Structures are given as C-alpha cells and as structure tokens.
Amino acid sequence: SGETNPRDRDSESSDLLSLFDSPLSVRSEERRSVSRKLRCLRQIDRREKKSRQRKGMKTLPASLRGGLPALRTRAARRNLLSLSSRAVAVEVPRQFRAFSNVTVTPSDLQKVPKPLQPSDTFMKRHIGPDEAEIDEMCQVIGVKDLDDLIKKTVPADIFRDTEMKIHWETQSETMATNRLRAIGQKNKVFKSYIGMGYHNTILPAVIERNLFENPSWYTAYTPYQAEISQGRLESLLNFQTMVTELTGMEVANASLLDEGTAAAEAMTLAFRATGANQNKNVFFISEAAHPQTIDVMKTRASHMGMQVIVGDHHEFNFKKQKLCGALLQYPDTYGRVEDLRQISEDLHSVGAQMVVATDLLALTLITPPGEFGADVAIGSSQRFGVPMGFGGPHAAFFSTSKENMRRMPGRIIGMSIDPSGDKALRMAMQTREQHIRKDKATSNVCTAQALLANVAAMYGIYHGPQGLKAIAQRTRGLTAVLSEGLMEMGYSTANGDFFFDTLTVDIAPISTDRVREIMTSRMINVRYLGPTSVGVSLDETTTYDDVKELLEAFSVAKTGSISYKMPSGEPNMEMPEPVKRATPFMTQQIFNLIQTETEMMRYMKYLENKDLALNTSMITLGSCTMKLNPASTLHPILWNNFANMHPFAPAEQTAGYRQLIFELCDYLCTITGFHAVSLQPNSGASGEYAGLLAIRQYLDSIGEGHRDVCIIPKSAHGTNPASAVMCGMRIKAIDSDAKGNIDLEQLKQVAADNNENLAALMVTYPSTMGIFDPNIRAICETIHQHGGQVYMDGANMNAQVGLTSPALIGADVCHLNLHKTFAIPHGGGGPGVGPIGVRKHLAPFLPTHGVIKINREVRGGAVSAAPYGSAMILPISWMFIHMLGGEGLTRSTEIAILNANYMMERLRPHFEIKFGGEHGRCAHEFILDLSKFKPVGIVEEDVAKRLIDFGFHAPTMSWPVPGALMIEPTESENKGELDRFCDAMILIREEIGKIEKGEWPQDDNPLKRAPHTQKDVMSEDWNRPYTRNQAAFPAPWVWKRGKFWPSVGRVNNPYGEKHLVCECGDVADYTA
C-alpha cells in the first residue's frame, strides 16, 4: 500500500470519484471486473509467493512495500495484460485491488540493507514489552513462548489460518503521515456558507494546545473514579451551566453524540413523559428543521410504536389529543427566527412537550427557549471552537426542566462533598443509565462527546458572555449587510428582518445551476435549496471582504458583471422584537473571570493537575482497552484539509475523505471478515443500535418482521439490552455456567422456545468474563438453526484482530469500537466511533443518509446526523492500522493476551481468579474476585480507591461480576508498568491481611480512608492507626516517579443524590 505515483495523482482524482461513492463499493461490479482481469496473473503470483516463503520472505521488505508506485488509472488497468515478460505480479492489499495493480521488476525485489530501511517503524513504539521481557513473562505464565500461549488461549476451530489481506510489515510513521497528507490534499476546502448546523469556527490556539492536543485531557477515561477526575468534571459542569444559561432551561447533561441523536432522545423523552402508550404516540416535526435531524428521528421512531408527522408548523393543529410532543428549529434551517409562544401554549394545553432545536451562539441575541415554555432544548455546540471535520465529532447539548431530569439521557455532573466537607464533583443519577438499568434505562447512551464539550466550555469561558455576544452581533451584522446588498440588487429573501446568520435567497429567474457555476469558480459553497432558491449562512470567520465577494458573485449571476453597492451606515446588529433576548446569561464567576491567554492557560493546567490519565500511569479498565493513543495518529486531524470540510460539501471536493473512508472500511472488512462496513455510528452504543436495526429490517424484507426476541447473556454490557429495546425487541436473558461461558443448554432451550419469534443473539467475544468461549460456533449455529441472526459486540475485539474474526466465529454483524481497539482516544468520555460490519445479506440495510447519498444499494435509516459520523477522527484509526500493518496488528493482539495472562499469574497467589479458559488462560482481561474480603469490611471500592494512593486508576469495578475487579492492561504497557501495578495490588492484599489479623480496625485503615489527599496527610491532628507515610507513599516508586495527589477525598455519593446541584457556582478554589 505504497505512495501513489506522483504522475497519477491528478488523473486518479476523477477515477476515485466513481470508485469512492461508498464504503460499500468494495464489492462493486467494477471491482469484480478488474479482479477478472487479474485472474490470468494469479497463478504467477502464487508461484512467486511460494518462492518467497521458501526463502523466508513472507512478503516484500517493508522498505520496498512502503515505496511501491500504485498504478491506479484506467490506462494502467487497460495495460494490465500487456506487462513485460520481466515483470512479476505482486500481491497487493485488498483495498487497492479494485483500482490499482502494482508491478515490480526482479531487480526491485532485492532486499534493501537493513541499515538503510526506515528507522521510525511504528510497531516498536506501540508495543510495550521487548523480546527479553516477553520471554520472562512466558516463563512466569508457564508456556514455552508466545505462540504456545496463543494456542492455549484461542480455540483451534476459530483460529485464522490465513494472514489478513493487509500489507504485512509495520510501516514508517513518517511515510504513513506523508501518504495521509497526500490523501488529504485531494480534498478541496472551499469557503463554506452551507450552514445546516455546521459552521466554520475559530478554535483558540490556547485551547487547541493546552486541551485538545493535551494527553491529560484526551487520554483520560469517563470519570467513574471521581476523585481522580475533578478537573474534567469541573469543565463538564461548566459546559452544563453554560448550556442552561443560554437555553434558559433548568438542567443540562454533559453532552450527547450529535444534534440529530439529541433530537431523537428528546422525542423519546416526550413519549415517555406523556405515558409511552398508543393513545399519545404522535410526534410532530417541523419541516423547517434540519433535514438530517428529521432523518435520524424517523429512524428512531420506527420501532418505538410512535407515529411521526413532518409538516408545516404554521398550518398544523397542535391541539390534537394524541400528540405527545413536537420539535421546532429555532432559528430554523432557512434562517427564520419566529416567536413560538403560541405553539408552546397549544402543546401544553393537550399535555404534550415542546422540543426546540436551537443554536447556542444565536441564543446570546434571541429569546431563550426556556422563556417561552420549551420543555427540552437541544442542539450542537460545534460552533463553539470545534472544527466541522466533515461532520464530527461535535458535542450536542440537551437541556430540560427539573421535572424531566430523571428521564434525561446521558451523563450529568453534580456536586457532592468529600470526608472533610470540601466540594467534590461526581457523575450524578447514574441509576437511570444503561449500565445499571439495562433494558429499563432512559437510553443506550454510553460514550458521549466529553472532549468536545470541554473545548466548547473553554471557548465559552475564554470569550465570556460579552465576547460571545460580540461574536453573535458581528455575525448578525454581516448577515444584515449581505441581506441589504442582495435586496438592492433586486433579490428577495424569505427572512425579512427575522434572521440571525442565515438567509434564504430567491434568485428567480436565475437558476441554481448558474449560481453554482459562479460560486464554484470562486471556491465558495452555498446551500442549493431548489431550482431558484439558495441558502447562505455566515459565521464568526466571515469577514467584510467575504460579504463583498458573495455580493460580487450574486451580481455576476444576475447581470453578468460586477455591479453592486455595499450598504452604507451602521448595520442593524440587534434582533427585532419579540424575539430579542432581554435576560442576562452566564453571570457565574467562571465565565467572567478569565480574559487573558495567560489566565486561560493556567486555568486549564489547574484542572489538568487534578486528573489521572494515561500520561500518568496505566489504566487497567476491563472492557475499555485504554491503549496508547499515538501522537502521530492524532496530529493529522487538525490539518486544514480534514478539519474544515463541511459534511455536505459537493462530492468533487471530498475525494480525499472518501478515499480514506474507503480504505478504512476495507481494512475493517479484512479484519472482521465481513462483506461491508458502515462508519456512520458515532459510538459503540450507536453501532449496536445500527446493527440491530439492520437485522430487524432484513427480517422484515424476507417476511419475518414478526421476529422480535433478542437473547442476551446476563453478563452483557448494559448497552446491549438498552439498544435492543430501542429496536422494539423483547429481551430473553440467559446465564453463564460455572466456567464463565454461556450456558449452552439453556441457550438451546430458550432458542427452541422462541423458534417462531427469535430475531437475534447479542454476544460479546471474547466474553465479558474475559475468556474465549470454546462453544462459540455451536452457539452461533444454534441461533441460525432457529431463524435468528448473531450480533457480536466488538468491545473485546482487541483480543481477536489477526487471530480470529467475527465472521469466523459465525457472527452476522458486529460493531467495532475504534476508540478502543483502533486507538481513537477516549477523551474523558468521548468521542468514539462504533462502525458496524455485516455479512452480504445485511449490507443493504446499513445506515443511509438523506442529504448525502452514501450508496444507492443501501436502504437502512440514518443513525447519525452526518453521513460518515465522526469523520474528522477517522484518520486516527487509518493511521493506526496502516502503520502497524498485518504484522503489528496481530502482534498487538498477542501482546494484549500475554500482558493479561502475565498479570493474572502474578496475582493468582494473592487473589482469587474468577474464570479461566480451557487451559486456564484468559483472553486480554481477567477478573479478580474480592468477595471473600467482605467479612472484614473490605469491598472492591476500597481496593479501587486505595490504588489511587499508588498512582493508579482502578480497574473496572463490580461488573460483570459483583464484588470483583476486571483488569485489562492492553499491549501498550511494558513489563515494568505491569509489575508496578501487580506490586501495588500485592501490597494492598498485605494491608487487607493486617485488617484480617486485627492490626487495623475494619473502619479505620488505609483502604477505608483512601484516597489520601495532601490536606489529609498534612493535617495536624493525625490520629490514625497507620502512618502518614503508609497513607500517601505506600510503595517505593511513588517517591521516585512522582506522587499523584488526588484533589479530594472519597466522594460522598449519597449526599450528592440527596442534594442535587448540577451547575457551577463560584470558583473560590481557583481564585483563592
């Protein structure tokens, strides 16, 4: 998969347009045609491959494969059969076979001397243990070598017997970056005035450098361990407060996936709030809402027993008794700002809820939804400093009334106290979330968009209320100048004076084709609404000269020449009555305190110091895969060619993105063994939902739509049953046996009992118990025999890549977590990407999109607002896979399994290991059962909090086994870090021994008092049965490597629930 031949780069762009229409084109007729042309060369290829293997060369040397010219033009294909007799056909990665054929002469096959090969290959930088450490670890485990361990871990009947059709050798980081840069340069970034909820914005450099690109922020996990997450918890609380202040609502969550998803969640809330029954199941959506939002809402309603009506809100009767709610866009997709008070009153008169999709920047000037009776306000915070990025990731917001608080989806940050009475933050009301309530949860939301919410919050703090209002007034003023200039030319708009940043322009009798031609020649994108109508949206990056350029273009369209007059005088920067905002906002101290870059930098550092992330120590969260997020994979996402692309830009401008998407999808097809992949789902839970929807739609297409039973193990991730319920499925839960495997006999009985109605099985593999179930094929066959489909949860894919695959085990569909297996950072709770792969029969039911045509063969519903979900972060996974190659991907999986088994063996003499596979081996994670310590008052939370004193984040607590910890080290950690963690656990076991012996009281010991803050340790009245040194410096490395101090003691969760406060007050701690 080498660099493109420079001579082909121009000619290939048009060629790519026909081939990259969709990630599903991997099985297009054109591809099959090219494959037929290659058939005559395959026999030669096989002979050459065997010859290389005999010589000990699996493939070409890395240096050669990294530099091969890729002949991708149609001319190259035509000449395919007339190659010189000296040429040898070389096996090329599957993703290029549709449009390239790489040939080299025998002289090219000479091995480049090792000293001359690239020195910055990626695998050695990514994988923790070196060869000597691997040998030592195998000895501790009791296996001959790594191959022996893998054979004793992965069942033989599912073992991949062929290499992945990805280039084998690990690649140079520099060469991979250069190749990605070449792909990115195929994107053409025009000045965008398309709008539709996506706007150019300015990411302040101080936020970019100190937050967005800072591993203290992007490598952290969701803040379940509140004591070591106070920094980002405070930032998310600031986000919530900013949202409630701007929307005029009472409470907000800490972000959702995107505006479309937030709207769908709001519709669900309205349905449940009004009884969730067929007597009140109609939801109205204004046709003036963004079209992508309407699509996502239609998909969500399809299996929830709801009827969606899309229409003109000016003509609709909102006093219908069956109405449970309505959504209106404010300002609407055409830029109109309307007084919605009467609609609010009509809805409330029949007990329905009003949902308003709105714009945070506009709300600095227009009446907030809370003031005219809205029950829910949703939208995107993208224009608060987050690039468009071809559609995401962006932090959606969701605010509502206190009455709806416990129905609200997503994370909510609230205040509590620690043992000393100091303020401490935590995630509040978790009992309503999917990991607790499962099929009874308010939503399947797990990953949100925490990193992007933090960027938006800092943007709000940096500008403050006056700065935000100034940006909004300037945007409104420039739009007013544009409006006046257009009217002087004879154009008319649909907005009158009731606009914020968007105008809908009637260009009749001129056609949009004429306007498009002129705009394109000036590298400008506007929105084309119909034969004689266009939309123009301005933003904070728009300048006075930009407005002049727009007026020039409209002038040329109308008269054929540049003849326009810029309006004179001061523009009207205020909104008209009755939509003008009269109330102050963001009056809290934090939004009015920081005005300089110096203070902004220090505030972010102040918060950063409170949090433990991967740049401090390993994070062993089971089922979360907290591996290295390589810097070289992250760097490209803010390149202009990727960051500033509108998701609805014309196809001819997005060839680079579409090539990247095509190649990444084909990588994932190869890894999973599936026929097609969709990248639209922007979280793992969203991927689950999309996969189950594909199953339901497929069953419906073959006349078996009545099948609605989904079998789910009781040990499954909570998102599984929550997602199944969202798809209208009935849950049948099954048990695990004593070995941690699915109870096969019970499964067979449940499948037989539901033979006529069985739709699916949801299964995680390796299992959530951390083992490879040896019966997985029999399990899948049982489901297929009874007419069902197998959905594999890909949360544990880090133990499969290169060794087996979802297709090999018998699954029909799976989602992948690119934010776990393929190195996208967790970001403190998002972003994430949850693509789904499917077998051929399910491919037509993958997600589609109403604005951008993904593939003409696909007819599934939209599950995200953007056609390719969180496209801006896809380069991360592309780089990760491309740099590792087949060799590095397989090695990563092997080392992940090695590291887990090594830690398990080190801890086995001290703790009870809950489960092991057929040979006593775990997969990439394992479970420590701590329940035997309960008689002396020690539970898993005590051990988790004590680990903080050693400088470690706790493993996953209380799931999937109550009273246990689940540990997953990943392949990125070396033996030294694994040993430090194991030593910490062994020292904690010794401390428990002292409690068992009565040396320390059960209620006053280092575990019960953990974690220990500086305030604790420096207290003058230290009267505990253990020393200050034992409290804060329990191991030698804590002194030597630097002490991580938690900023608060153990958070009092019950107090926080009883005294619920979900917005920030003053910042006395920071200003003291």
GROMACS .gro file of N, CA, C and O in nm, residues 909-960:
model
  208
  909PRO      N    1  -0.148  -1.602   4.327
  909PRO     CA    2  -0.123  -1.648   4.466
  909PRO      C    3  -0.188  -1.559   4.573
  909PRO      O    4  -0.198  -1.600   4.689
  910HIS      N    5  -0.232  -1.442   4.535
  910HIS     CA    6  -0.279  -1.345   4.634
  910HIS      C    7  -0.430  -1.319   4.627
  910HIS      O    8  -0.489  -1.274   4.724
  911PHE      N    9  -0.490  -1.344   4.511
  911PHE     CA   10  -0.632  -1.319   4.492
  911PHE      C   11  -0.697  -1.437   4.421
  911PHE      O   12  -0.629  -1.515   4.353
  912GLU      N   13  -0.826  -1.445   4.433
  912GLU     CA   14  -0.899  -1.549   4.362
  912GLU      C   15  -0.927  -1.502   4.219
  912GLU      O   16  -0.986  -1.397   4.198
  913ILE      N   17  -0.882  -1.583   4.123
  913ILE     CA   18  -0.909  -1.554   3.982
  913ILE      C   19  -1.044  -1.617   3.949
  913ILE      O   20  -1.064  -1.736   3.971
  914LYS      N   21  -1.132  -1.539   3.893
  914LYS     CA   22  -1.270  -1.586   3.879
  914LYS      C   23  -1.286  -1.689   3.769
  914LYS      O   24  -1.349  -1.793   3.789
  915PHE      N   25  -1.232  -1.664   3.650
  915PHE     CA   26  -1.253  -1.755   3.539
  915PHE      C   27  -1.124  -1.775   3.461
  915PHE      O   28  -1.036  -1.689   3.460
  916GLY      N   29  -1.115  -1.888   3.392
  916GLY     CA   30  -1.006  -1.917   3.301
  916GLY      C   31  -1.059  -2.002   3.188
  916GLY      O   32  -1.160  -2.071   3.202
  917GLY      N   33  -0.994  -1.999   3.074
  917GLY     CA   34  -1.039  -2.077   2.961
  917GLY      C   35  -1.008  -2.225   2.979
  917GLY      O   36  -0.978  -2.271   3.091
  918GLU      N   37  -1.015  -2.298   2.868
  918GLU     CA   38  -0.995  -2.443   2.874
  918GLU      C   39  -0.861  -2.482   2.934
  918GLU      O   40  -0.848  -2.584   3.002
  919HIS      N   41  -0.759  -2.400   2.911
  919HIS     CA   42  -0.626  -2.428   2.964
  919HIS      C   43  -0.590  -2.332   3.077
  919HIS      O   44  -0.471  -2.313   3.108
  920GLY      N   45  -0.692  -2.273   3.138
  920GLY     CA   46  -0.667  -2.182   3.249
  920GLY      C   47  -0.617  -2.046   3.205
  920GLY      O   48  -0.566  -1.969   3.286
  921ARG      N   49  -0.634  -2.013   3.077
  921ARG     CA   50  -0.583  -1.888   3.023
  921ARG      C   51  -0.697  -1.788   3.003
  921ARG      O   52  -0.809  -1.825   2.964
  922CYS      N   53  -0.668  -1.662   3.025
  922CYS     CA   54  -0.765  -1.557   2.996
  922CYS      C   55  -0.739  -1.501   2.857
  922CYS      O   56  -0.638  -1.535   2.795
  923ALA      N   57  -0.827  -1.419   2.811
  923ALA     CA   58  -0.806  -1.352   2.683
  923ALA      C   59  -0.719  -1.228   2.708
  923ALA      O   60  -0.605  -1.239   2.749
  924HIS      N   61  -0.774  -1.110   2.691
  924HIS     CA   62  -0.698  -0.986   2.708
  924HIS      C   63  -0.730  -0.918   2.840
  924HIS      O   64  -0.681  -0.808   2.867
  925GLU      N   65  -0.814  -0.982   2.922
  925GLU     CA   66  -0.854  -0.926   3.051
  925GLU      C   67  -0.891  -1.041   3.144
  925GLU      O   68  -0.914  -1.154   3.100
  926PHE      N   69  -0.895  -1.012   3.273
  926PHE     CA   70  -0.929  -1.116   3.370
  926PHE      C   71  -0.996  -1.053   3.490
  926PHE      O   72  -0.993  -0.931   3.509
  927ILE      N   73  -1.059  -1.137   3.572
  927ILE     CA   74  -1.141  -1.090   3.683
  927ILE      C   75  -1.084  -1.139   3.815
  927ILE      O   76  -1.057  -1.258   3.832
  928LEU      N   77  -1.066  -1.045   3.907
  928LEU     CA   78  -1.027  -1.078   4.045
  928LEU      C   79  -1.153  -1.072   4.132
  928LEU      O   80  -1.219  -0.968   4.138
  929ASP      N   81  -1.182  -1.181   4.200
  929ASP     CA   82  -1.297  -1.186   4.289
  929ASP      C   83  -1.253  -1.143   4.429
  929ASP      O   84  -1.170  -1.209   4.492
  930LEU      N   85  -1.309  -1.033   4.478
  930LEU     CA   86  -1.272  -0.980   4.610
  930LEU      C   87  -1.379  -1.005   4.716
  930LEU      O   88  -1.370  -0.952   4.826
  931SER      N   89  -1.477  -1.086   4.682
  931SER     CA   90  -1.591  -1.103   4.772
  931SER      C   91  -1.553  -1.167   4.906
  931SER      O   92  -1.620  -1.145   5.007
  932LYS      N   93  -1.443  -1.242   4.908
  932LYS     CA   94  -1.406  -1.309   5.033
  932LYS      C   95  -1.357  -1.212   5.140
  932LYS      O   96  -1.341  -1.248   5.256
  933PHE      N   97  -1.331  -1.087   5.100
  933PHE     CA   98  -1.285  -0.987   5.197
  933PHE      C   99  -1.400  -0.913   5.264
  933PHE      O  100  -1.378  -0.832   5.353
  934LYS      N  101  -1.522  -0.939   5.221
  934LYS     CA  102  -1.638  -0.870   5.278
  934LYS      C  103  -1.651  -0.891   5.429
  934LYS      O  104  -1.689  -0.797   5.500
  935PRO      N  105  -1.623  -1.011   5.481
  935PRO     CA  106  -1.637  -1.030   5.626
  935PRO      C  107  -1.552  -0.934   5.710
  935PRO      O  108  -1.585  -0.909   5.826
  936VAL      N  109  -1.444  -0.882   5.653
  936VAL     CA  110  -1.363  -0.785   5.729
  936VAL      C  111  -1.391  -0.643   5.682
  936VAL      O  112  -1.312  -0.551   5.709
  937GLY      N  113  -1.500  -0.623   5.609
  937GLY     CA  114  -1.544  -0.489   5.573
  937GLY      C  115  -1.482  -0.431   5.449
  937GLY      O  116  -1.504  -0.313   5.419
  938ILE      N  117  -1.405  -0.510   5.375
  938ILE     CA  118  -1.339  -0.458   5.255
  938ILE      C  119  -1.416  -0.502   5.131
  938ILE      O  120  -1.442  -0.621   5.111
  939VAL      N  121  -1.450  -0.405   5.048
  939VAL     CA  122  -1.519  -0.432   4.923
  939VAL      C  123  -1.434  -0.377   4.808
  939VAL      O  124  -1.332  -0.311   4.829
  940GLU      N  125  -1.479  -0.404   4.684
  940GLU     CA  126  -1.400  -0.366   4.568
  940GLU      C  127  -1.375  -0.216   4.559
  940GLU      O  128  -1.269  -0.173   4.511
  941GLU      N  129  -1.468  -0.135   4.607
  941GLU     CA  130  -1.448   0.009   4.603
  941GLU      C  131  -1.329   0.051   4.689
  941GLU      O  132  -1.254   0.142   4.653
  942ASP      N  133  -1.309  -0.015   4.801
  942ASP     CA  134  -1.197   0.019   4.888
  942ASP      C  135  -1.064  -0.007   4.819
  942ASP      O  136  -0.970   0.074   4.828
  943VAL      N  137  -1.055  -0.119   4.750
  943VAL     CA  138  -0.933  -0.151   4.677
  943VAL      C  139  -0.912  -0.050   4.563
  943VAL      O  140  -0.800  -0.002   4.539
  944ALA      N  141  -1.021  -0.017   4.495
  944ALA     CA  142  -1.012   0.080   4.384
  944ALA      C  143  -0.961   0.214   4.432
  944ALA      O  144  -0.874   0.275   4.368
  945LYS      N  145  -1.013   0.262   4.544
  945LYS     CA  146  -0.970   0.392   4.594
  945LYS      C  147  -0.828   0.387   4.650
  945LYS      O  148  -0.752   0.485   4.639
  946ARG      N  149  -0.790   0.274   4.707
  946ARG     CA  150  -0.653   0.261   4.758
  946ARG      C  151  -0.551   0.263   4.644
  946ARG      O  152  -0.440   0.316   4.662
  947LEU      N  153  -0.587   0.211   4.529
  947LEU     CA  154  -0.495   0.214   4.415
  947LEU      C  155  -0.457   0.357   4.376
  947LEU      O  156  -0.349   0.381   4.323
  948ILE      N  157  -0.546   0.451   4.403
  948ILE     CA  158  -0.516   0.592   4.372
  948ILE      C  159  -0.394   0.638   4.449
  948ILE      O  160  -0.311   0.714   4.398
  949ASP      N  161  -0.379   0.593   4.575
  949ASP     CA  162  -0.263   0.631   4.655
  949ASP      C  163  -0.133   0.579   4.597
  949ASP      O  164  -0.025   0.634   4.623
  950PHE      N  165  -0.143   0.470   4.517
  950PHE     CA  166  -0.026   0.415   4.449
  950PHE      C  167  -0.003   0.482   4.313
  950PHE      O  168   0.094   0.451   4.245
  951GLY      N  169  -0.093   0.571   4.273
  951GLY     CA  170  -0.080   0.639   4.145
  951GLY      C  171  -0.146   0.568   4.029
  951GLY      O  172  -0.111   0.593   3.913
  952PHE      N  173  -0.245   0.482   4.058
  952PHE     CA  174  -0.311   0.407   3.953
  952PHE      C  175  -0.461   0.433   3.949
  952PHE      O  176  -0.525   0.454   4.053
  953HIS      N  177  -0.514   0.429   3.828
  953HIS     CA  178  -0.659   0.427   3.809
  953HIS      C  179  -0.708   0.287   3.841
  953HIS      O  180  -0.641   0.188   3.811
  954ALA      N  181  -0.825   0.277   3.898
  954ALA     CA  182  -0.879   0.146   3.933
  954ALA      C  183  -0.922   0.069   3.809
  954ALA      O  184  -0.959   0.128   3.708
  955PRO      N  185  -0.921  -0.064   3.816
  955PRO     CA  186  -0.984  -0.145   3.711
  955PRO      C  187  -1.136  -0.127   3.713
  955PRO      O  188  -1.191  -0.055   3.798
  956THR      N  189  -1.204  -0.193   3.622
  956THR     CA  190  -1.350  -0.189   3.619
  956THR      C  191  -1.406  -0.256   3.744
  956THR      O  192  -1.369  -0.368   3.778
  957MET      N  193  -1.495  -0.187   3.812
  957MET     CA  194  -1.550  -0.235   3.939
  957MET      C  195  -1.688  -0.298   3.922
  957MET      O  196  -1.772  -0.247   3.848
  958SER      N  197  -1.709  -0.410   3.991
  958SER     CA  198  -1.842  -0.466   4.015
  958SER      C  199  -1.912  -0.515   3.888
  958SER      O  200  -2.032  -0.542   3.890
  959TRP      N  201  -1.842  -0.526   3.779
  959TRP     CA  202  -1.901  -0.575   3.655
  959TRP      C  203  -1.794  -0.648   3.576
  959TRP      O  204  -1.679  -0.602   3.571
  960PRO      N  205  -1.829  -0.760   3.514
  960PRO     CA  206  -1.961  -0.824   3.509
  960PRO      C  207  -1.994  -0.909   3.631
  960PRO      O  208  -2.102  -0.967   3.638
   0.00000   0.00000   0.00000
